mmCIF file of C-alpha atoms and ligand atoms in Angstrom:
data_model
loop_
_atom_site.group_PDB
_atom_site.id
_atom_site.type_symbol
_atom_site.label_atom_id
_atom_site.label_comp_id
_atom_site.label_asym_id
_atom_site.label_seq_id
_atom_site.Cartn_x
_atom_site.Cartn_y
_atom_site.Cartn_z
ATOM 1 C CA UNK C 1 23.156 47.907 136.223
ATOM 2 C CA UNK C 2 25.363 50.304 134.244
ATOM 3 C CA UNK C 3 23.210 52.666 132.212
ATOM 4 C CA UNK C 4 25.059 54.754 129.777
ATOM 5 C CA UNK C 5 24.063 58.376 128.841
ATOM 6 C CA UNK C 6 23.810 57.328 125.322
ATOM 7 C CA UNK C 7 25.009 54.100 124.090
ATOM 8 C CA UNK C 8 25.535 54.321 120.101
ATOM 9 C CA UNK C 9 27.574 50.748 120.324
ATOM 10 C CA UNK C 10 24.050 49.242 120.612
ATOM 11 C CA UNK C 11 22.558 51.069 117.676
ATOM 12 C CA UNK C 12 25.734 50.098 115.739
ATOM 13 C CA UNK C 13 25.294 46.151 116.878
ATOM 14 C CA UNK C 14 21.526 46.179 116.125
ATOM 15 C CA UNK C 15 22.070 47.909 112.188
ATOM 16 C CA UNK C 16 26.024 46.340 111.792
ATOM 17 C CA UNK C 17 25.284 44.663 108.193
ATOM 18 C CA UNK C 18 23.614 48.232 107.273
ATOM 19 C CA UNK C 19 25.966 50.342 107.983
ATOM 20 C CA UNK C 20 28.667 47.995 106.842
ATOM 21 C CA UNK C 21 27.650 47.522 103.604
ATOM 22 C CA UNK C 22 27.156 51.253 103.245
ATOM 23 C CA UNK C 23 30.193 52.022 103.882
ATOM 24 C CA UNK C 24 32.146 49.539 101.878
ATOM 25 C CA UNK C 25 30.075 50.576 98.917
ATOM 26 C CA UNK C 26 31.119 54.551 99.457
ATOM 27 C CA UNK C 27 35.020 53.094 99.527
ATOM 28 C CA UNK C 28 34.565 50.748 96.345
ATOM 29 C CA UNK C 29 33.426 53.788 94.656
ATOM 30 C CA UNK C 30 35.764 56.130 95.746
ATOM 31 C CA UNK C 31 33.224 58.962 97.036
ATOM 32 C CA UNK C 32 34.620 60.514 99.224
ATOM 33 C CA UNK C 33 33.120 64.040 98.709
ATOM 34 C CA UNK C 34 30.161 64.624 96.994
ATOM 35 C CA UNK C 35 28.926 62.468 94.920
ATOM 36 C CA UNK C 36 26.058 60.049 94.678
ATOM 37 C CA UNK C 37 26.014 58.830 98.649
ATOM 38 C CA UNK C 38 25.747 62.423 99.035
ATOM 39 C CA UNK C 39 22.897 63.502 96.373
ATOM 40 C CA UNK C 40 21.022 60.359 97.118
ATOM 41 C CA UNK C 41 20.936 60.956 101.309
ATOM 42 C CA UNK C 42 19.869 64.621 100.535
ATOM 43 C CA UNK C 43 16.847 63.046 98.301
ATOM 44 C CA UNK C 44 15.993 60.227 101.206
ATOM 45 C CA UNK C 45 16.511 62.789 103.646
ATOM 46 C CA UNK C 46 13.783 65.590 101.865
ATOM 47 C CA UNK C 47 11.131 62.743 100.490
ATOM 48 C CA UNK C 48 10.866 61.766 104.288
ATOM 49 C CA UNK C 49 10.888 65.000 106.105
ATOM 50 C CA UNK C 50 8.461 66.717 103.451
ATOM 51 C CA UNK C 51 10.784 69.114 102.201
ATOM 52 C CA UNK C 52 12.066 70.349 99.177
ATOM 53 C CA UNK C 53 15.706 71.444 98.991
ATOM 54 C CA UNK C 54 18.196 69.264 101.251
ATOM 55 C CA UNK C 55 21.679 71.276 101.457
ATOM 56 C CA UNK C 56 23.877 68.723 103.623
ATOM 57 C CA UNK C 57 27.200 70.281 104.892
ATOM 58 C CA UNK C 58 30.059 69.532 107.472
ATOM 59 C CA UNK C 59 28.013 70.592 110.752
ATOM 60 C CA UNK C 60 25.330 72.384 111.894
ATOM 61 C CA UNK C 61 26.626 75.361 113.177
ATOM 62 C CA UNK C 62 27.589 75.892 109.779
ATOM 63 C CA UNK C 63 24.463 75.622 108.513
ATOM 64 C CA UNK C 64 22.838 78.005 110.595
ATOM 65 C CA UNK C 65 26.212 80.580 109.676
ATOM 66 C CA UNK C 66 25.367 79.576 105.762
ATOM 67 C CA UNK C 67 21.445 80.190 106.489
ATOM 68 C CA UNK C 68 22.675 83.943 107.816
ATOM 69 C CA UNK C 69 25.041 85.058 105.635
ATOM 70 C CA UNK C 70 22.656 84.164 102.573
ATOM 71 C CA UNK C 71 19.872 86.058 104.003
ATOM 72 C CA UNK C 72 22.137 89.041 103.872
ATOM 73 C CA UNK C 73 22.530 89.134 107.960
ATOM 74 C CA UNK C 74 25.880 90.840 108.939
ATOM 75 C CA UNK C 75 27.584 93.916 110.544
ATOM 76 C CA UNK C 76 24.874 95.940 112.416
ATOM 77 C CA UNK C 77 22.509 93.861 112.252
ATOM 78 C CA UNK C 78 20.806 91.991 115.727
ATOM 79 C CA UNK C 79 19.728 88.405 116.017
ATOM 80 C CA UNK C 80 17.323 86.819 118.351
ATOM 81 C CA UNK C 81 17.823 83.930 119.925
ATOM 82 C CA UNK C 82 17.480 81.889 123.307
ATOM 83 C CA UNK C 83 19.496 82.022 126.470
ATOM 84 C CA UNK C 84 19.181 78.377 126.863
ATOM 85 C CA UNK C 85 21.329 76.299 124.141
ATOM 86 C CA UNK C 86 24.312 74.851 122.929
ATOM 87 C CA UNK C 87 26.919 78.182 121.812
ATOM 88 C CA UNK C 88 26.386 77.317 118.138
ATOM 89 C CA UNK C 89 22.950 78.923 117.820
ATOM 90 C CA UNK C 90 24.523 82.001 119.316
ATOM 91 C CA UNK C 91 28.036 82.269 118.016
ATOM 92 C CA UNK C 92 27.052 81.796 114.733
ATOM 93 C CA UNK C 93 25.482 85.108 114.895
ATOM 94 C CA UNK C 94 27.988 86.948 115.777
ATOM 95 C CA UNK C 95 30.685 85.081 113.132
ATOM 96 C CA UNK C 96 28.252 87.015 110.477
ATOM 97 C CA UNK C 97 29.311 90.486 111.908
ATOM 98 C CA UNK C 98 25.631 91.003 113.848
ATOM 99 C CA UNK C 99 25.258 90.828 117.472
ATOM 100 C CA UNK C 100 23.689 87.931 119.055
ATOM 101 C CA UNK C 101 20.514 89.199 121.597
ATOM 102 C CA UNK C 102 19.237 86.807 124.216
ATOM 103 C CA UNK C 103 15.669 85.807 125.511
ATOM 104 C CA UNK C 104 15.124 83.944 128.491
ATOM 105 C CA UNK C 105 13.395 80.858 128.537
ATOM 106 C CA UNK C 106 9.752 79.424 129.394
ATOM 107 C CA UNK C 107 9.568 78.267 132.845
ATOM 108 C CA UNK C 108 7.764 75.020 131.572
ATOM 109 C CA UNK C 109 8.917 74.166 128.852
ATOM 110 C CA UNK C 110 12.574 75.665 129.037
ATOM 111 C CA UNK C 111 12.951 76.642 125.103
ATOM 112 C CA UNK C 112 12.562 80.729 124.101
ATOM 113 C CA UNK C 113 9.665 82.679 126.266
ATOM 114 C CA UNK C 114 7.762 83.791 123.305
ATOM 115 C CA UNK C 115 5.850 86.308 125.578
ATOM 116 C CA UNK C 116 9.602 88.179 125.949
ATOM 117 C CA UNK C 117 10.368 88.381 122.406
ATOM 118 C CA UNK C 118 8.734 91.737 121.040
ATOM 119 C CA UNK C 119 10.553 93.524 123.629
ATOM 120 C CA UNK C 120 14.125 92.595 122.321
ATOM 121 C CA UNK C 121 13.007 93.996 118.681
ATOM 122 C CA UNK C 122 14.672 96.647 117.664
ATOM 123 C CA UNK C 123 15.212 99.073 114.070
ATOM 124 C CA UNK C 124 18.374 96.394 113.588
ATOM 125 C CA UNK C 125 16.599 93.048 114.264
ATOM 126 C CA UNK C 126 16.935 90.818 111.183
ATOM 127 C CA UNK C 127 16.064 87.285 112.326
ATOM 128 C CA UNK C 128 14.524 84.807 115.226
ATOM 129 C CA UNK C 129 16.408 81.450 116.051
ATOM 130 C CA UNK C 130 14.454 79.835 117.922
ATOM 131 C CA UNK C 131 15.751 76.190 119.296
ATOM 132 C CA UNK C 132 13.474 73.317 119.978
ATOM 133 C CA UNK C 133 15.667 72.195 122.499
ATOM 134 C CA UNK C 134 15.493 68.909 124.237
ATOM 135 C CA UNK C 135 13.033 67.929 121.088
ATOM 136 C CA UNK C 136 10.262 70.356 122.650
ATOM 137 C CA UNK C 137 8.779 72.393 120.001
ATOM 138 C CA UNK C 138 8.835 76.304 120.728
ATOM 139 C CA UNK C 139 5.463 77.960 119.912
ATOM 140 C CA UNK C 140 6.247 78.484 116.454
ATOM 141 C CA UNK C 141 2.678 80.137 115.984
ATOM 142 C CA UNK C 142 3.253 82.724 117.917
ATOM 143 C CA UNK C 143 7.161 82.944 116.541
ATOM 144 C CA UNK C 144 5.771 82.799 113.550
ATOM 145 C CA UNK C 145 3.189 85.808 113.777
ATOM 146 C CA UNK C 146 6.297 87.940 115.441
ATOM 147 C CA UNK C 147 8.386 87.348 112.744
ATOM 148 C CA UNK C 148 5.342 88.634 109.802
ATOM 149 C CA UNK C 149 4.333 91.216 112.045
ATOM 150 C CA UNK C 150 8.116 92.688 112.191
ATOM 151 C CA UNK C 151 9.310 91.432 108.635
ATOM 152 C CA UNK C 152 11.715 88.594 110.013
ATOM 153 C CA UNK C 153 13.374 86.095 108.967
ATOM 154 C CA UNK C 154 12.337 83.060 110.872
ATOM 155 C CA UNK C 155 15.035 80.546 111.222
ATOM 156 C CA UNK C 156 14.604 77.315 113.007
ATOM 157 C CA UNK C 157 17.620 75.575 115.024
ATOM 158 C CA UNK C 158 16.604 71.783 115.083
ATOM 159 C CA UNK C 159 19.602 70.234 115.884
ATOM 160 C CA UNK C 160 17.618 68.677 118.802
ATOM 161 C CA UNK C 161 14.308 68.056 116.918
ATOM 162 C CA UNK C 162 14.844 66.015 113.898
ATOM 163 C CA UNK C 163 10.720 65.122 113.622
ATOM 164 C CA UNK C 164 9.847 66.944 116.190
ATOM 165 C CA UNK C 165 5.999 68.618 115.327
ATOM 166 C CA UNK C 166 3.957 71.545 116.489
ATOM 167 C CA UNK C 167 0.596 70.984 115.289
ATOM 168 C CA UNK C 168 1.213 68.187 112.952
ATOM 169 C CA UNK C 169 3.917 69.978 111.318
ATOM 170 C CA UNK C 170 7.206 69.233 112.009
ATOM 171 C CA UNK C 171 9.913 71.192 113.156
ATOM 172 C CA UNK C 172 12.201 73.387 110.224
ATOM 173 C CA UNK C 173 8.483 73.850 108.166
ATOM 174 C CA UNK C 174 7.562 77.070 109.397
ATOM 175 C CA UNK C 175 10.509 79.305 108.686
ATOM 176 C CA UNK C 176 12.242 80.662 105.613
ATOM 177 C CA UNK C 177 14.828 77.661 106.729
ATOM 178 C CA UNK C 178 16.308 75.285 108.986
ATOM 179 C CA UNK C 179 19.246 74.416 110.444
ATOM 180 C CA UNK C 180 19.932 70.622 111.085
ATOM 181 C CA UNK C 181 22.949 68.705 112.727
ATOM 182 C CA UNK C 182 23.918 65.159 112.562
ATOM 183 C CA UNK C 183 26.080 65.191 115.306
ATOM 184 C CA UNK C 184 26.657 61.495 116.193
ATOM 185 C CA UNK C 185 24.592 62.033 119.617
ATOM 186 C CA UNK C 186 21.896 63.400 117.963
ATOM 187 C CA UNK C 187 18.476 61.885 117.070
ATOM 188 C CA UNK C 188 19.754 61.461 113.134
ATOM 189 C CA UNK C 189 23.998 61.023 113.981
ATOM 190 C CA UNK C 190 26.575 60.403 111.804
ATOM 191 C CA UNK C 191 29.778 58.742 112.464
ATOM 192 C CA UNK C 192 31.608 61.976 112.188
ATOM 193 C CA UNK C 193 30.259 65.919 111.948
ATOM 194 C CA UNK C 194 27.467 66.478 109.565
ATOM 195 C CA UNK C 195 24.495 68.831 109.052
ATOM 196 C CA UNK C 196 22.240 70.284 106.657
ATOM 197 C CA UNK C 197 20.043 72.991 105.656
ATOM 198 C CA UNK C 198 16.122 72.527 104.942
ATOM 199 C CA UNK C 199 14.392 74.971 103.034
ATOM 200 C CA UNK C 200 11.433 75.264 100.422
ATOM 201 C CA UNK C 201 13.189 78.356 98.751
ATOM 202 C CA UNK C 202 14.639 77.896 95.326
ATOM 203 C CA UNK C 203 16.713 80.653 94.877
ATOM 204 C CA UNK C 204 17.614 80.256 98.521
ATOM 205 C CA UNK C 205 18.752 76.666 98.269
ATOM 206 C CA UNK C 206 21.123 77.483 95.734
ATOM 207 C CA UNK C 207 22.835 80.354 97.161
ATOM 208 C CA UNK C 208 23.192 77.953 100.556
ATOM 209 C CA UNK C 209 24.615 75.245 97.930
ATOM 210 C CA UNK C 210 27.001 77.592 96.354
ATOM 211 C CA UNK C 211 27.998 79.141 99.436
ATOM 212 C CA UNK C 212 29.003 75.779 101.307
ATOM 213 C CA UNK C 213 30.695 75.027 98.197
ATOM 214 C CA UNK C 214 33.484 78.009 98.005
ATOM 215 C CA UNK C 215 30.884 79.665 95.858
ATOM 216 C CA UNK C 216 30.813 77.842 93.183
ATOM 217 C CA UNK C 217 28.185 75.673 91.598
ATOM 218 C CA UNK C 218 30.094 74.283 88.958
ATOM 219 C CA UNK C 219 33.566 73.815 89.197
ATOM 220 C CA UNK C 220 36.212 76.988 88.936
ATOM 221 C CA UNK C 221 33.110 79.038 88.597
ATOM 222 C CA UNK C 222 33.362 81.093 91.651
ATOM 223 C CA UNK C 223 30.628 83.700 91.564
ATOM 224 C CA UNK C 224 31.617 84.819 95.319
ATOM 225 C CA UNK C 225 33.447 83.477 97.783
ATOM 226 C CA UNK C 226 32.355 80.959 99.975
ATOM 227 C CA UNK C 227 33.098 78.298 102.572
ATOM 228 C CA UNK C 228 33.995 74.738 102.859
ATOM 229 C CA UNK C 229 31.509 72.685 104.135
ATOM 230 C CA UNK C 230 30.905 69.269 102.542
ATOM 231 C CA UNK C 231 28.944 66.369 103.826
ATOM 232 C CA UNK C 232 31.222 63.683 102.995
ATOM 233 C CA UNK C 233 30.281 60.542 101.417
ATOM 234 C CA UNK C 234 31.059 58.043 104.469
ATOM 235 C CA UNK C 235 29.049 60.182 106.629
ATOM 236 C CA UNK C 236 26.008 60.858 104.607
ATOM 237 C CA UNK C 237 25.769 56.821 103.540
ATOM 238 C CA UNK C 238 25.725 56.401 107.115
ATOM 239 C CA UNK C 239 22.800 58.893 107.670
ATOM 240 C CA UNK C 240 21.387 57.051 104.491
ATOM 241 C CA UNK C 241 21.647 53.697 106.078
ATOM 242 C CA UNK C 242 19.624 54.933 109.573
ATOM 243 C CA UNK C 243 16.808 56.871 107.738
ATOM 244 C CA UNK C 244 15.052 53.702 107.597
ATOM 245 C CA UNK C 245 14.518 53.423 111.516
ATOM 246 C CA UNK C 246 14.521 56.905 112.253
ATOM 247 C CA UNK C 247 10.526 57.148 113.118
ATOM 248 C CA UNK C 248 10.723 53.883 114.874
ATOM 249 C CA UNK C 249 13.346 55.300 117.033
ATOM 250 C CA UNK C 250 11.720 58.558 117.270
ATOM 251 C CA UNK C 251 8.525 56.718 118.442
ATOM 252 C CA UNK C 252 11.207 54.442 120.798
ATOM 253 C CA UNK C 253 12.644 57.761 122.779
ATOM 254 C CA UNK C 254 8.956 59.334 123.468
ATOM 255 C CA UNK C 255 7.652 55.769 125.014
ATOM 256 C CA UNK C 256 11.001 55.610 127.064
ATOM 257 C CA UNK C 257 10.351 59.288 128.182
ATOM 258 C CA UNK C 258 6.519 58.536 128.798
ATOM 259 C CA UNK C 259 8.325 55.324 130.888
ATOM 260 C CA UNK C 260 9.975 57.959 133.164
ATOM 261 C CA UNK C 261 7.319 59.811 133.674
ATOM 262 C CA UNK C 262 5.391 56.959 134.648
ATOM 263 C CA UNK C 263 7.962 55.558 136.616
ATOM 264 C CA UNK C 264 9.122 59.149 138.542
ATOM 265 C CA UNK C 265 5.741 60.302 139.345
ATOM 266 C CA UNK C 266 4.984 61.655 142.615
ATOM 267 C CA UNK C 267 8.560 62.472 143.329
ATOM 268 C CA UNK C 268 8.280 65.616 145.366
ATOM 269 C CA UNK C 269 11.828 66.572 144.894
ATOM 270 C CA UNK C 270 11.850 66.457 141.339
ATOM 271 C CA UNK C 271 9.744 68.263 138.160
ATOM 272 C CA UNK C 272 9.445 65.996 135.145
ATOM 273 C CA UNK C 273 9.741 67.637 131.507
ATOM 274 C CA UNK C 274 6.187 69.360 130.259
ATOM 275 C CA UNK C 275 5.139 68.393 126.887
ATOM 276 C CA UNK C 276 3.444 71.307 124.909
ATOM 277 C CA UNK C 277 -0.015 70.607 124.210
ATOM 278 C CA UNK C 278 -0.393 69.653 120.806
ATOM 279 C CA UNK C 279 3.576 68.877 119.668
ATOM 280 C CA UNK C 280 5.122 65.777 119.125
ATOM 281 C CA UNK C 281 8.157 66.336 121.855
ATOM 282 C CA UNK C 282 11.052 63.889 119.960
ATOM 283 C CA UNK C 283 13.000 63.402 123.124
ATOM 284 C CA UNK C 284 16.778 64.287 122.260
ATOM 285 C CA UNK C 285 16.743 64.773 125.952
ATOM 286 C CA UNK C 286 14.729 63.690 128.923
ATOM 287 C CA UNK C 287 15.584 66.934 131.461
ATOM 288 C CA UNK C 288 14.006 66.875 134.728
ATOM 289 C CA UNK C 289 14.982 69.523 137.227
ATOM 290 C CA UNK C 290 16.023 68.433 140.660
ATOM 291 C CA UNK C 291 16.574 69.668 144.305
ATOM 292 C CA UNK C 292 20.011 69.041 145.293
ATOM 293 C CA UNK C 293 20.933 68.432 141.395
ATOM 294 C CA UNK C 294 24.381 67.787 141.859
ATOM 295 C CA UNK C 295 24.392 65.178 144.952
ATOM 296 C CA UNK C 296 21.946 63.336 142.670
ATOM 297 C CA UNK C 297 24.149 63.287 139.877
ATOM 298 C CA UNK C 298 26.793 62.246 141.915
ATOM 299 C CA UNK C 299 24.610 59.343 143.623
ATOM 300 C CA UNK C 300 23.407 58.163 140.276
ATOM 301 C CA UNK C 301 26.892 58.121 138.865
ATOM 302 C CA UNK C 302 27.617 55.926 142.013
ATOM 303 C CA UNK C 303 25.247 53.869 140.968
ATOM 304 C CA UNK C 304 26.842 52.788 137.236
ATOM 305 C CA UNK C 305 24.073 56.380 136.130
ATOM 306 C CA UNK C 306 25.626 58.684 133.980
ATOM 307 C CA UNK C 307 23.907 61.551 133.537
ATOM 308 C CA UNK C 308 24.398 65.648 131.484
ATOM 309 C CA UNK C 309 24.003 68.430 132.413
ATOM 310 C CA UNK C 310 22.704 71.006 128.973
ATOM 311 C CA UNK C 311 23.652 73.083 129.955
ATOM 312 C CA UNK C 312 25.372 74.345 132.638
ATOM 313 C CA UNK C 313 25.568 77.985 132.229
ATOM 314 C CA UNK C 314 23.441 79.397 130.322
ATOM 315 C CA UNK C 315 24.829 81.321 127.069
ATOM 316 C CA UNK C 316 24.662 85.357 128.286
ATOM 317 C CA UNK C 317 26.494 83.910 131.425
ATOM 318 C CA UNK C 318 29.111 82.147 129.453
ATOM 319 C CA UNK C 319 32.933 84.417 129.406
ATOM 320 C CA UNK C 320 32.312 84.656 125.700
ATOM 321 C CA UNK C 321 29.454 86.724 126.174
ATOM 322 C CA UNK C 322 30.690 88.771 128.709
ATOM 323 C CA UNK C 323 31.301 91.833 126.162
ATOM 324 C CA UNK C 324 27.505 91.856 125.681
ATOM 325 C CA UNK C 325 27.401 92.735 129.686
ATOM 326 C CA UNK C 326 24.665 90.950 130.732
ATOM 327 C CA UNK C 327 24.027 90.028 134.380
ATOM 328 C CA UNK C 328 22.289 86.375 135.374
ATOM 329 C CA UNK C 329 19.461 88.815 136.843
ATOM 330 C CA UNK C 330 18.279 89.801 133.095
ATOM 331 C CA UNK C 331 18.056 85.874 132.361
ATOM 332 C CA UNK C 332 16.317 84.803 135.866
ATOM 333 C CA UNK C 333 14.390 81.615 134.490
ATOM 334 C CA UNK C 334 17.349 80.406 132.523
ATOM 335 C CA UNK C 335 19.832 81.421 134.656
ATOM 336 C CA UNK C 336 17.495 79.401 137.896
ATOM 337 C CA UNK C 337 17.354 76.345 135.551
ATOM 338 C CA UNK C 338 21.394 76.233 135.751
ATOM 339 C CA UNK C 339 21.335 74.671 138.909
ATOM 340 C CA UNK C 340 18.438 72.532 138.633
ATOM 341 C CA UNK C 341 18.623 70.644 134.999
ATOM 342 C CA UNK C 342 19.496 67.399 134.984
ATOM 343 C CA UNK C 343 19.623 65.123 131.323
ATOM 344 C CA UNK C 344 18.817 61.535 132.254
ATOM 345 C CA UNK C 345 19.994 58.903 129.994
ATOM 346 C CA UNK C 346 17.706 58.693 126.746
ATOM 347 C CA UNK C 347 18.039 57.050 123.697
ATOM 348 C CA UNK C 348 15.739 54.446 121.599
ATOM 349 C CA UNK C 349 17.778 51.278 122.959
ATOM 350 C CA UNK C 350 17.299 51.820 126.607
ATOM 351 C CA UNK C 351 15.149 48.968 128.329
ATOM 352 C CA UNK C 352 11.908 49.396 130.593
ATOM 353 C CA UNK C 353 14.372 47.492 133.323
ATOM 354 C CA UNK C 354 16.975 50.187 132.715
ATOM 355 C CA UNK C 355 14.346 52.893 132.962
ATOM 356 C CA UNK C 356 13.154 51.448 136.436
ATOM 357 C CA UNK C 357 16.473 51.366 137.758
ATOM 358 C CA UNK C 358 17.362 55.173 137.081
ATOM 359 C CA UNK C 359 13.503 55.910 138.821
ATOM 360 C CA UNK C 360 14.459 53.854 141.990
ATOM 361 C CA UNK C 361 17.743 54.904 142.100
ATOM 362 C CA UNK C 362 16.395 58.540 142.343
ATOM 363 C CA UNK C 363 13.268 57.484 144.217
ATOM 364 C CA UNK C 364 16.410 56.191 147.141
ATOM 365 C CA UNK C 365 18.588 59.064 146.577
ATOM 366 C CA UNK C 366 15.795 61.298 148.051
ATOM 367 C CA UNK C 367 14.895 58.699 150.649
ATOM 368 C CA UNK C 368 18.280 58.377 151.824
ATOM 369 C CA UNK C 369 18.312 62.549 152.279
ATOM 370 C CA UNK C 370 15.197 62.693 154.133
ATOM 371 C CA UNK C 371 15.313 64.080 157.300
ATOM 372 C CA UNK C 372 18.868 64.696 156.842
HETATM 373 C C1 PLP U 401 24.826 70.390 117.914
HETATM 374 C C2 PLP U 401 23.831 71.402 118.190
HETATM 375 C C3 PLP U 401 24.417 72.416 117.135
HETATM 376 C C4 PLP U 401 25.605 72.591 116.407
HETATM 377 O O1 PLP U 401 25.451 71.245 115.669
HETATM 378 P P1 PLP U 401 27.228 71.049 115.134
HETATM 379 O O2 PLP U 401 26.747 69.352 114.423
HETATM 380 O O3 PLP U 401 27.623 70.043 116.260
HETATM 381 O O4 PLP U 401 27.941 72.005 114.946
HETATM 382 C C5 PLP U 401 23.324 73.752 117.144
HETATM 383 N N1 PLP U 401 22.532 73.769 117.735
HETATM 384 C C6 PLP U 401 21.790 72.499 118.616
HETATM 385 C C7 PLP U 401 21.069 73.303 119.527
HETATM 386 C C8 PLP U 401 22.840 71.513 118.849
HETATM 387 O O5 PLP U 401 22.605 71.183 119.867
#
């Protein structure tokens, strides 16, 4: 049996009529940049998510950069984020001129360890960017309290956590603003690069829009220098066409995760993902910790099962951050995870049969290594 890591083809086939119609309409209207399709997606996503402003942009990386720039973060500042994430969470901090300050991950939940944050706060700290990695919410009560106490901006990186919840509040609604990615493989994915910012702050919403559109709200009226970061009409139409399905897809991911955990329970060589109490984990990824991880991944691949690693090297251990002078021992938990974590296939359309096959194959692998 072949089990791809993600399967965007099957999703397309399931909603082909909606997608094809949406794309044809944009082309018929030649609404390629801005215009009705973009406005309509922003409105629909905002209504569904329960937020006042949605500012679409070119990708999730830009959205982080735009937020920080418009909060006035720049040279001389420090911004705290998590050691294990996609590089966007950190490189955008550097792009503003500020310095990324990494915090190790929680040993059970793999997102920022809230117990270690305060030790990294200095008079230069301006913001904290928690990342709800894999779809697992950070402890937003603790992090919000830390931000309030030290007067720091709270910016959520929700690239992997569309519709995740902490105590019944959705990801992205805790801080001053939040960033989303609609990269094709994300829980809500476009057919190319796409992203957005959400906020309930009117003044900031205007600033974000202005900065992302060359510093102008009206053509040729540039109030400042900005950047060019726009969602195009085709991507907006694809996203709008997918919106009616997103809640049910999220539930399917959760069901699939529960099935994995059921079929894999009792395998001593692996650690299953734990879900933080009182949260909704949207399972962008289903990440296990596995003994002999690389041998397991090779074995699974040989049996038609694709896997991935998120991420093979924790950010401070990357050459890009050598200049910060860290050693792997500075981040013992995330450095330790690097050689253990394995992301199993995860998408809404996975079948129970496929999940059972993946679980059985993992059991077979460990049975075959017994007594070696
Ligand atoms: C995907 C991702 C981003 C960046 O999104 P792009 O749309 O690819 O720019 C940022 N942060 C995290 C945690 C991500 O997974």
